XYZ file of C-alpha atoms in Angstrom:
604
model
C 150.246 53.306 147.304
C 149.422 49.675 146.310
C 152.056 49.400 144.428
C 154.515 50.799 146.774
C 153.708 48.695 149.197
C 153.847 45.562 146.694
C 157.381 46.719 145.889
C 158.427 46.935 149.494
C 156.820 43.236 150.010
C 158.436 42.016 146.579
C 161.656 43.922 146.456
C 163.814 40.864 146.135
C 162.316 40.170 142.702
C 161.998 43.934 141.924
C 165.432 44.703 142.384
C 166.650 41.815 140.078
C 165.065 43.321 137.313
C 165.831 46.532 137.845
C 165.453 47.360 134.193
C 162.182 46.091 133.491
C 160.063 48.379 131.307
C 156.808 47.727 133.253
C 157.797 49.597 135.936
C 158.619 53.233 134.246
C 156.614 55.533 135.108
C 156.111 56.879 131.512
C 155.817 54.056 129.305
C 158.379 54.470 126.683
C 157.048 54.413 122.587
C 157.597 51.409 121.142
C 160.797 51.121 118.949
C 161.081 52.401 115.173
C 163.544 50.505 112.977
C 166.575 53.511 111.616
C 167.977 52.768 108.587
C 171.516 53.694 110.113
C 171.867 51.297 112.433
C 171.461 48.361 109.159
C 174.287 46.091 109.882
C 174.973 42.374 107.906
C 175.698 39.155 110.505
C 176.904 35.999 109.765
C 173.030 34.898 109.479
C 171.799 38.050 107.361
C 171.443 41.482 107.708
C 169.827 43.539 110.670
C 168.444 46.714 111.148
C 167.770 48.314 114.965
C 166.633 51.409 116.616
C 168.241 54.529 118.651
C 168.146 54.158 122.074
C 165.990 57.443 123.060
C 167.764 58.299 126.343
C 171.376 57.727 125.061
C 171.859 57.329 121.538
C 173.358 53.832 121.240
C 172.592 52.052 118.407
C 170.571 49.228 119.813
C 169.161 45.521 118.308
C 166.838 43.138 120.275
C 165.566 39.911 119.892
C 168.430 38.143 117.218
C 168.725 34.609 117.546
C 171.601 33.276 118.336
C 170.399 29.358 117.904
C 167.679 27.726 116.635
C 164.319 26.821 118.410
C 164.887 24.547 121.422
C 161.589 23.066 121.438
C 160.526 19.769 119.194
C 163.232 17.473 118.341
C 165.942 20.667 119.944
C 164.490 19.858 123.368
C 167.471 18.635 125.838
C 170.222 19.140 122.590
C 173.126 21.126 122.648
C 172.148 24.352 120.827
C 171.596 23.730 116.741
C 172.446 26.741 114.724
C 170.210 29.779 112.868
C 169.306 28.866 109.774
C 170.606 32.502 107.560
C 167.120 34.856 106.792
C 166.877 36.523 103.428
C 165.815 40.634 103.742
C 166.657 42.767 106.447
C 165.077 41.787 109.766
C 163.690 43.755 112.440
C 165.778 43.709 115.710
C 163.693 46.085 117.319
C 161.244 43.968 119.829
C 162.968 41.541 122.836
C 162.488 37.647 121.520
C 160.775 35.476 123.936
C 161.818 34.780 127.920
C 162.644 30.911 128.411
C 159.984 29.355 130.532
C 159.701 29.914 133.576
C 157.163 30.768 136.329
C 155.911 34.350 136.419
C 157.479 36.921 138.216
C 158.487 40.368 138.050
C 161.632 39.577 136.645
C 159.166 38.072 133.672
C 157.664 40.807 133.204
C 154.516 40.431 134.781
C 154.524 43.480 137.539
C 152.210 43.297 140.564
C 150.070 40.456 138.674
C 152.457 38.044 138.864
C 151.581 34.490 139.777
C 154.202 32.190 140.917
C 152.161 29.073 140.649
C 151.840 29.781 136.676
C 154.408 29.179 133.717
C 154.964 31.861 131.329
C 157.962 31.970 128.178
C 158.367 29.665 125.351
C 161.122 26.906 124.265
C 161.942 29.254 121.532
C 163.682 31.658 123.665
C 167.552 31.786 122.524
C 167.748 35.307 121.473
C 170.589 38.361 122.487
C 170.404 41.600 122.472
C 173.116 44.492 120.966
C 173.688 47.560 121.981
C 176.633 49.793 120.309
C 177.852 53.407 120.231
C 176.266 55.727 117.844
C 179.788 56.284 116.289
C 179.511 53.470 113.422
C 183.108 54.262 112.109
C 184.212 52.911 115.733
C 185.913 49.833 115.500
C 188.251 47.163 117.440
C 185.235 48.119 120.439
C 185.578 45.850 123.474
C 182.456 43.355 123.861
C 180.900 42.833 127.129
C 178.419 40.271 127.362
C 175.903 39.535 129.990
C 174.369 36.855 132.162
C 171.504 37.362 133.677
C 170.829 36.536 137.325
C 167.859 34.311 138.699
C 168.726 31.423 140.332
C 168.984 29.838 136.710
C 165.474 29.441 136.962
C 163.898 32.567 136.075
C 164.705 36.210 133.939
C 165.784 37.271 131.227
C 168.191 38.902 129.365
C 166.183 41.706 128.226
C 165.409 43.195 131.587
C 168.961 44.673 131.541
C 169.720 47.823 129.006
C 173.230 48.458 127.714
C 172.539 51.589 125.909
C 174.324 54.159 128.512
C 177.188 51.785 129.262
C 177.745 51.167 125.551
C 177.663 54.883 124.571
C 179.383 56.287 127.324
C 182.100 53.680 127.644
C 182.247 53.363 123.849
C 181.542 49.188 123.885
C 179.562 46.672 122.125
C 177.229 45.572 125.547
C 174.876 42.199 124.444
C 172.670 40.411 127.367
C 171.674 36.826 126.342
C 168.615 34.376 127.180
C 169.909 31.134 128.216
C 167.673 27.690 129.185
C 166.318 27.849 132.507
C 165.030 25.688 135.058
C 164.005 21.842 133.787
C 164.731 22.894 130.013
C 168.028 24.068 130.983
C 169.822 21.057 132.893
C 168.412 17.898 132.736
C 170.357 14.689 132.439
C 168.657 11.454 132.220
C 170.066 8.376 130.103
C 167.097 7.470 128.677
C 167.615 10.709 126.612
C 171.355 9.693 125.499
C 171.792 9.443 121.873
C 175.664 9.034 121.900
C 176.454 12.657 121.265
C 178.544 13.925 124.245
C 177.197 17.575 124.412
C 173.448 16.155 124.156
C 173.841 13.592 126.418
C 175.442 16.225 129.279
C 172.407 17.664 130.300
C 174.183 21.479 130.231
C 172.355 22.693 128.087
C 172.062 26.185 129.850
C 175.769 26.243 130.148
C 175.839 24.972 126.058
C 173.985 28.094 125.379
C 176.317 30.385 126.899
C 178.478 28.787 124.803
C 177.089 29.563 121.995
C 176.305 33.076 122.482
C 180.090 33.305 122.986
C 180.439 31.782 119.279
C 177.876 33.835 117.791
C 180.068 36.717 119.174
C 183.252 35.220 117.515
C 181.102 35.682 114.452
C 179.139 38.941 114.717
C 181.430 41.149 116.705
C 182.640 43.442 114.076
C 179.428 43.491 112.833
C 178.175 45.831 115.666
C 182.087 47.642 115.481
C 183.696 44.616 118.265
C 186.759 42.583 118.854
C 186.044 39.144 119.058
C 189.729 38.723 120.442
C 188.682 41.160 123.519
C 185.266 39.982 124.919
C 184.170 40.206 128.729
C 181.385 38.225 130.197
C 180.071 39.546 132.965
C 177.297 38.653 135.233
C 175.615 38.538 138.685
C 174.149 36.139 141.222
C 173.278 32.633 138.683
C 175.038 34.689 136.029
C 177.461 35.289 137.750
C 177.864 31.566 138.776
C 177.216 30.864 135.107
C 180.213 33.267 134.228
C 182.683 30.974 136.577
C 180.938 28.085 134.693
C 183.225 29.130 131.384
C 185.593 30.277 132.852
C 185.681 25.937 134.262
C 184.283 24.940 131.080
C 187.125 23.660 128.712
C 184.133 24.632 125.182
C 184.764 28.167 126.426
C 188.861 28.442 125.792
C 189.467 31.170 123.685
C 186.027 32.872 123.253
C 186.515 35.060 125.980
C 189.002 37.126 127.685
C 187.967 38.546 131.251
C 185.154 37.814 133.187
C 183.363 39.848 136.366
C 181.643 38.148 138.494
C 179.324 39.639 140.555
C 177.870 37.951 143.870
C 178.582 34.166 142.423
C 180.104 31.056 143.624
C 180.269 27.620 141.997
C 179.795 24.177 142.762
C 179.582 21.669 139.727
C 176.809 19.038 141.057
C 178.127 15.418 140.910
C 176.236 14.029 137.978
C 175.195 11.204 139.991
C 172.864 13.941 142.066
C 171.403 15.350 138.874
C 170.008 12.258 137.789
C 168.970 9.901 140.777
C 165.502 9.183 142.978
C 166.399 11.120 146.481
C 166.299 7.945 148.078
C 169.722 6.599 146.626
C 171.580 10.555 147.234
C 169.818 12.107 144.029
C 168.376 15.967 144.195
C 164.650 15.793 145.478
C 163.622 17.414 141.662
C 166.327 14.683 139.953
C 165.640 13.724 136.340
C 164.688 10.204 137.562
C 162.004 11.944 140.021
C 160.454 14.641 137.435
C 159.779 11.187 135.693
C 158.355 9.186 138.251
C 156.127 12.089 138.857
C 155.013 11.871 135.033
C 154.387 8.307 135.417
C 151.690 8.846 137.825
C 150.485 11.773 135.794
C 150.317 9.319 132.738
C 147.835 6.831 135.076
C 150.565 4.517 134.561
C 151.522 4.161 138.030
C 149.533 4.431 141.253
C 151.646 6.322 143.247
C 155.246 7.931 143.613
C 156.702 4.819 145.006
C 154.625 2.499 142.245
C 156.343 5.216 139.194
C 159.869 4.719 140.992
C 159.617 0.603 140.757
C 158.331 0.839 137.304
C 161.162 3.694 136.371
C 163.831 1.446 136.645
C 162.189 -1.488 134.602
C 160.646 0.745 131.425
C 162.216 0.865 128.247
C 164.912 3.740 127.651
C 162.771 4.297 124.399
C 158.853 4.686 126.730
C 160.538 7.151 129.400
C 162.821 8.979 126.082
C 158.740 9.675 124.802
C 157.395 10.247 128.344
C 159.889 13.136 128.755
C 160.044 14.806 125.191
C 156.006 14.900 125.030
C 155.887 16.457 128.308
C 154.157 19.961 127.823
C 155.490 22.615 129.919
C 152.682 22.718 132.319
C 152.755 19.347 132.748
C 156.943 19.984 134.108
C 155.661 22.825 136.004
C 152.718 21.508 137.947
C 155.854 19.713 140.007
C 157.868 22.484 141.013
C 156.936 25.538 143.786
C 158.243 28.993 142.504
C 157.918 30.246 145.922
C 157.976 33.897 146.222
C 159.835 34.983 143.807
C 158.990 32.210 140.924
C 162.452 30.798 141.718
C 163.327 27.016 141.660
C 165.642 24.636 143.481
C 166.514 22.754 140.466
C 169.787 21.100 139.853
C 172.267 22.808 137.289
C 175.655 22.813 136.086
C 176.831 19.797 136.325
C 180.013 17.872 136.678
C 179.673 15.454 133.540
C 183.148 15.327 132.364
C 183.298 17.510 128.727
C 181.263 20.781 129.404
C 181.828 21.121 133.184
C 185.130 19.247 134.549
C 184.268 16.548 137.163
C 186.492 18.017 139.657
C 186.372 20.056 142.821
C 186.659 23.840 142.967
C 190.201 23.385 144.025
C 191.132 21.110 141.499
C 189.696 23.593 138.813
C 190.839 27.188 140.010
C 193.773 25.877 141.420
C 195.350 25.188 138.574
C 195.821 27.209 135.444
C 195.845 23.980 133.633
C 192.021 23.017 134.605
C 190.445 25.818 133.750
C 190.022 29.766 131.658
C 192.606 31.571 133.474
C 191.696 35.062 132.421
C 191.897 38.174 134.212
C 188.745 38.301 136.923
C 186.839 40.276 138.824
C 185.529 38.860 141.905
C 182.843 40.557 144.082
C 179.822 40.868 146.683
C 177.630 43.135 148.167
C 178.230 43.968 151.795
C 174.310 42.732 153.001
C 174.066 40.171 150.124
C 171.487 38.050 152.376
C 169.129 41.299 153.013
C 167.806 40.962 149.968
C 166.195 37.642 150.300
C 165.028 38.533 154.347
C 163.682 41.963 153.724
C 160.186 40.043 152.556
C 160.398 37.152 154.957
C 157.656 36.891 157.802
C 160.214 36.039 159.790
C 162.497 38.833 160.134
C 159.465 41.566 159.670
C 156.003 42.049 160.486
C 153.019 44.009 159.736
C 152.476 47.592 161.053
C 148.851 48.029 161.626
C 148.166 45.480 158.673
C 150.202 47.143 156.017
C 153.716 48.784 157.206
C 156.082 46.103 157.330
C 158.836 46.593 160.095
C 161.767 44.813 161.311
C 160.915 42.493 164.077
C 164.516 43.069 165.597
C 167.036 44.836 164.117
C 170.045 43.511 165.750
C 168.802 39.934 165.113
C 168.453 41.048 161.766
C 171.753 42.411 161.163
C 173.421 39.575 162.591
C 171.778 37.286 160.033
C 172.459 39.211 157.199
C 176.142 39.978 158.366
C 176.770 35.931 158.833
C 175.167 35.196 155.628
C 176.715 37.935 153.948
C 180.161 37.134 154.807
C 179.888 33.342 154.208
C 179.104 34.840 150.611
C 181.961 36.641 150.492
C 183.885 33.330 151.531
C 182.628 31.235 148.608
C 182.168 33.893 146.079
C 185.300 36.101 146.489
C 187.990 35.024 148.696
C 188.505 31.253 148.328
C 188.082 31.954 144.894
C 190.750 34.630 144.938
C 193.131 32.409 146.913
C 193.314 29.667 144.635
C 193.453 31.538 141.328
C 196.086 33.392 142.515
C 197.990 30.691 144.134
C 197.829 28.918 140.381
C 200.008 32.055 139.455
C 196.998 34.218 138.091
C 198.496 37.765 138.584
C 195.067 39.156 137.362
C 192.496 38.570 139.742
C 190.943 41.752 141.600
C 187.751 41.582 144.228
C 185.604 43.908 145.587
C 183.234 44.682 147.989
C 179.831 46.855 147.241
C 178.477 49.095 150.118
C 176.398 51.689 149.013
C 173.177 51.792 151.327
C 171.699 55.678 150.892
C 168.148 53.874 150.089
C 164.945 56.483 151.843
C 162.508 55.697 154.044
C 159.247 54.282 152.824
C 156.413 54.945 155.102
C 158.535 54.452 158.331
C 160.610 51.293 156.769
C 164.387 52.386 156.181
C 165.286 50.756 153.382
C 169.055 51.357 154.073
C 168.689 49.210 157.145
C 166.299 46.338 155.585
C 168.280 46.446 152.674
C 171.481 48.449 152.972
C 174.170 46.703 150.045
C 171.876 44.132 149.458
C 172.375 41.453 146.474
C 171.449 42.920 143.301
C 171.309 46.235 143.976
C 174.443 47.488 142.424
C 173.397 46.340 139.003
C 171.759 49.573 138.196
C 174.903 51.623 138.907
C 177.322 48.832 136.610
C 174.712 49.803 133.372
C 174.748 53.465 134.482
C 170.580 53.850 133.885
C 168.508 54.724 137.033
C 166.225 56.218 134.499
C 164.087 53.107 133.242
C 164.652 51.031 136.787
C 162.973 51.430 139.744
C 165.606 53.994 141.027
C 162.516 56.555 142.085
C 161.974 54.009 145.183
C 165.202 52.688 145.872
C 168.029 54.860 144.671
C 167.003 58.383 145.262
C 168.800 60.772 142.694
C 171.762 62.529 144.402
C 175.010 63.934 143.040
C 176.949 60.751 145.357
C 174.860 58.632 143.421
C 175.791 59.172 139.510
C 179.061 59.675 140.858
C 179.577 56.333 141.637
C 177.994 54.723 138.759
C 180.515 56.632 136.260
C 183.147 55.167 138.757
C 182.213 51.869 138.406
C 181.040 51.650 135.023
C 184.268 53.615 134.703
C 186.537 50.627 136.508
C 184.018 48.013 134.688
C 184.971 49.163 131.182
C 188.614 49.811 131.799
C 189.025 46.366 133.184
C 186.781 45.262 129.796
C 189.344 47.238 127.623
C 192.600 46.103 129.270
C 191.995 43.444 131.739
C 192.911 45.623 134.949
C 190.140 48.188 135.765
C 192.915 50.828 136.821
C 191.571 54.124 137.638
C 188.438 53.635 135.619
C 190.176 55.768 133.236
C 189.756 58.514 135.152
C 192.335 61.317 136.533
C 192.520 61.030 140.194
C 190.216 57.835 140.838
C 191.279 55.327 143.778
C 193.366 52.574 141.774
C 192.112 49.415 141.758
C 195.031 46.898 142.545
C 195.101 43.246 142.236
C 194.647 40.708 145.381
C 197.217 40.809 147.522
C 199.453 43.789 146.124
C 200.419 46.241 148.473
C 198.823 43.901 151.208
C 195.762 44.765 150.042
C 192.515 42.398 148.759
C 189.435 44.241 147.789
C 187.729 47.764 146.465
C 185.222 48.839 148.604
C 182.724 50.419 145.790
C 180.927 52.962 147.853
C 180.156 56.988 147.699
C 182.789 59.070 149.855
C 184.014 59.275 152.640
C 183.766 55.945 152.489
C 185.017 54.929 148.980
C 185.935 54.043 146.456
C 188.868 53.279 148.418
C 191.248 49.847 148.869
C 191.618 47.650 151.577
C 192.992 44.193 152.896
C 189.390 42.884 155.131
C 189.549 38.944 154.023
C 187.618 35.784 155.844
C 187.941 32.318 155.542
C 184.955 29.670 156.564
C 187.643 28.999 159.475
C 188.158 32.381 160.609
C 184.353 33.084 160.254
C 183.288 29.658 162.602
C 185.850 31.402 165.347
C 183.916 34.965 164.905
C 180.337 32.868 165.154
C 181.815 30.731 167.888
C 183.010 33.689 170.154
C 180.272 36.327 169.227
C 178.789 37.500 172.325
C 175.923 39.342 171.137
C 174.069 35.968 170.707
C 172.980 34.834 173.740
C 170.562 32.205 172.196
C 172.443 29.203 171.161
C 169.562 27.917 168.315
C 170.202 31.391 166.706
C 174.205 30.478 166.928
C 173.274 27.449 165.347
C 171.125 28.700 162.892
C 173.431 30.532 161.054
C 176.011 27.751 161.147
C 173.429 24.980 159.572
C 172.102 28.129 156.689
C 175.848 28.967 155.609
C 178.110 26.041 156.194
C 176.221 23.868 153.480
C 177.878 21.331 150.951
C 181.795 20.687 151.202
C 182.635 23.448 154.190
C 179.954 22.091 156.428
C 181.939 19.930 159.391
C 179.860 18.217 162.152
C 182.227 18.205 164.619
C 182.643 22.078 163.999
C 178.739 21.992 164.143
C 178.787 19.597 167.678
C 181.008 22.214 168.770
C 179.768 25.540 167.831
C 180.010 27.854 171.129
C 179.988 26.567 174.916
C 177.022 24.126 174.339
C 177.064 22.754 170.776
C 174.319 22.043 168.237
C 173.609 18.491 168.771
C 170.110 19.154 170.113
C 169.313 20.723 166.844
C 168.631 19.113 163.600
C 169.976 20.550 160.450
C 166.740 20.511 158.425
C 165.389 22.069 161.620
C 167.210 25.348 161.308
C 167.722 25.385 157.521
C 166.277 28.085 156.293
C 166.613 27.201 152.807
């Protein structure tokens, strides 16, 4: 019961690693290397396992770049140096650091307050079809989710998508958090990839290149590779598709509950004071300064920032262990970080707007897309929050109010939708992409657990269709929240179906199946989305679009809120960055939102 109730408490970090091993029920035996699956790579030759459940061939833990620690710390990614002998590819490498959480591995004894993973963490993971005379295979590659501050690529099996779909699936660690974007120009050397600061975005790159190199390896076409990816990967995945390093090493992307916004480079790098992020490069420093008991205080370290040698603060920051990084930074409930990341620095991220770069074919990868959210994105992140539930006698949590609830996580939900789907959609399309397609998740057949219906708390929440895209409930939590029904594997052969059609020919079709609902791009036939959902309610097409504009008039006019800080509320938590107005804000309603502070109501 414990760990029910933990889950129910913790199921926004649960449900983003919905592979993780920890959580089977039956511990699976540890891997033994098969002499089949030997294959040689660019960097030497490999030998895997069988997946037990599905009979892929499957390879963990190959590196894909050298160390990132020492002298590799804030560089673009150096390459393998070749191994001689056949190595084992049969245990996960090492998670990037990162505070711990469940989607680290660390089940109910996770503590957010403590770092966990290693700077030698740029590994992948293969998973192919048994069928080794198979050849010319699509390659999907995934990025995993996290806020870009915590996971891992290994929480996320391939083996059932890759055998039943008959494709080369590889998840990738990336650089997370501090290690993974960090631009300050005391660390310039004159090298334009070292000096940008991506160096989480580099490393995407990089996979993508050690897939141009390996993918016939494993039986795949380097000239037909997917990325795919949800949430920060999925923000990641728009990231090439801006970046102008990843032309040509990929060739259709799905993004799953993303967005983008390249930060201003100026933000990544200066004190708060002058319009820099609160956890800039320039204030990570000052706070080592006054960890080094060379400065007093906060304000003392920023004074002396600005007058120290390039060549003490270069040493200050590459000596830095990664406790001494983390002591700064609150992982919250979930081990999560607001850290900046991807940023605008002119060669791996265009310093543009997202209308400069999507709409036009000229500024950035213009492949066929996928574009997509879950109906109750938002639940996700309020179904743990003391302030939309409470405790039932001490233990059973419970929805303080349910409409209030669904109101949030409708407004939140949609504005989601805005920046991840349809703006998006709009503007690629309007470049003259004919080969952009959305969607719109809705399954929400979770049980009841001890009086709290999960299909209410979380209904379609964010992350939650993950399991159904990889096809394997099995080794996820899928006992708790996806109870086993004949609805249920239906739709995950659907959309692993329309996920590996679109993967093999850039248009996801039927799913390759007889008689499936046809997926159609945005705007044919006057219709926008799929709604991804067991019948009678899907799979099925339809033309439901919002704009931020449209969506102010709904909040504006909605009289089911009769509390204007609540109206307000979910203006100031989803009309953030470039489509927040303040006269729309003064205006909201009859009344306006004057009265009410933005950091106030923020509720993140």
């Amino acid at each position: 019961m414990r760990g029910l109730l933990i889950l129910i408490l913790l199921i926004g970090a649960v449900v983003g690693y919905f592979l993780m091993r920890g959580d089977s029920s039956e511990p699976l035996p540890a891997p033994v290397a098969d002499a089949s699956t030997q294959v040689q790579t660019a960097q030497g030759e490999l030998v895997g396992f069988i997946d037990p459940h599905f009979g892929a061939r499957s390879y963990l833990g190959i590196p894909f770049a050298a160390a990132a620690d020492g002298a590799n710390r804030w560089r673009a990614p150096q390459p393998v140096q070749p191994w001689s002998g056949v190595r084992e590819a049969i245990a996960s490498g090492p998670i990037c650091p990162q505070f711990e959480s469940l989607l680290s591995g660390h089940g109910d004894n996770a503590d957010t307050t403590r770092p966990t993973g290693q700077e030698d963490c740029l590994y992948l993971n293969v998973w192919a079809p048994a069928d080794r005379a198979a050849s010319d295979l699509p390659v999907m590659l995934w990025i995993h989710g996290g806020g870009n501050t915590i996971g891992t690529g290994s929480g996320y099996i391939g083996a059932n998508l890759a055998q039943t779909e008959n494709l080369v699936v590889i998840t990738i660690n990336y650089r997370l958090g501090v290690f993974g974007w960090f631009s300050h120009p005391a660390l310039h050397t004159g090298d334009v990839l070292d000096d940008s600061g991506n160096y989480g975005t580099l490393d995407v790159v990089a996979a993508l290149e050690w897939v141009q190199e390996n993918a016939r390896a494993f039986g795949g076409n380097p000239d037909n590779v997917t990325l795919f990816g949800e949430s920060a990967g999925a923000y990641d995945t728009l990231a090439m598709m801006a970046s102008p390093l990843a032309k040509g090493l990929f060739h259709r992307a799905i993004v799953q509950s993303g967005g983008f916004r390249a930060m201003p480079i100026a933000e990544a790098r200066a004190f708060q004071s002058d319009g820099g992020h609160p956890l800039s490069s320039s204030e990570i420093a000052a706070r080592l300064l006054v960890d080094s008991g060379r400065a007093a205080d906060l304000d003392a370290a920023r004074t002396m920032h600005d007058d120290l040698p390039a060549t003490e603060l270069a040493s200050l920051l590459r000596s830095a262990e990664i406790d001494d990084l983390f002591k700064h930074f609150n992982g919250g409930g979930f081990g999560m970080v607001d850290l900046p990341d991807n940023f605008a620095d002119g060669a791996v991220l265009p310093a543009m707007t997202n209308e400069e770069i999507f709409g036009n074919l000229a500024n950035h990868n213009a492949v066929p897309v996928i574009l997509g959210t879950n109906r109750d994105e938002n639940a996700l992140f309020m179904a743990r929050d003391p302030r939309w539930t409470e405790q039932f006698l001490w233990v059973f949590p419970r929805l303080k109010d349910v409409e209030h609830y669904k109101r949030a996580v409708n407004y939140g939900s949609l504005a989601w939708k805005v920046r991840g789907v349809d703006s998006l959609a709009d503007l690629m399309t309007a470049a003259g992409n004919d080969n952009v397609y959305a969607y719109r998740w809705d399954w929400d057949e979770e049980p009841s657990i001890a009086g709290f219906d999960l299909s209410v708390a979380l209904g379609a929440a964010h992350g939650l269709e993950i399991a159904f895209v990889f096809g394997d409930f099995a080794r996820s939590i899928g006992e708790y929240l996806y109870p086993e029904s004949p609805e249920r594997d239906q739709l995950a052969r659907e959309m692993m179906g329309y996920w590996a059609e679109f993967a093999r020919t850039g248009n996801p079709g039927t799913g390759g199946s007889v008689g499936a609902a046809e997926w159609t791009a945005w705007g044919v036939g006057g219709n926008t989305q799929m709604v991804l959902d067991t019948p009678p309610n899907g799979p099925r097409m339809d033309s439901f679009t919002v704009t931020m504009d449209t969506l102010f008039a709904q909040l504006s006019q909605d009289p089911s809120i009769t509390d204007q800080r609540e109206r307000c509320t979910y203006y100031a938590d989803n009309w953030r960055f470039d489509s927040f107005r303040q006269r729309q804000y003064d205006t909201l309603g009859t009344e306006g939102c004057n009265e009410y502070s933005l950091d106030s109501l923020r509720s993140f």
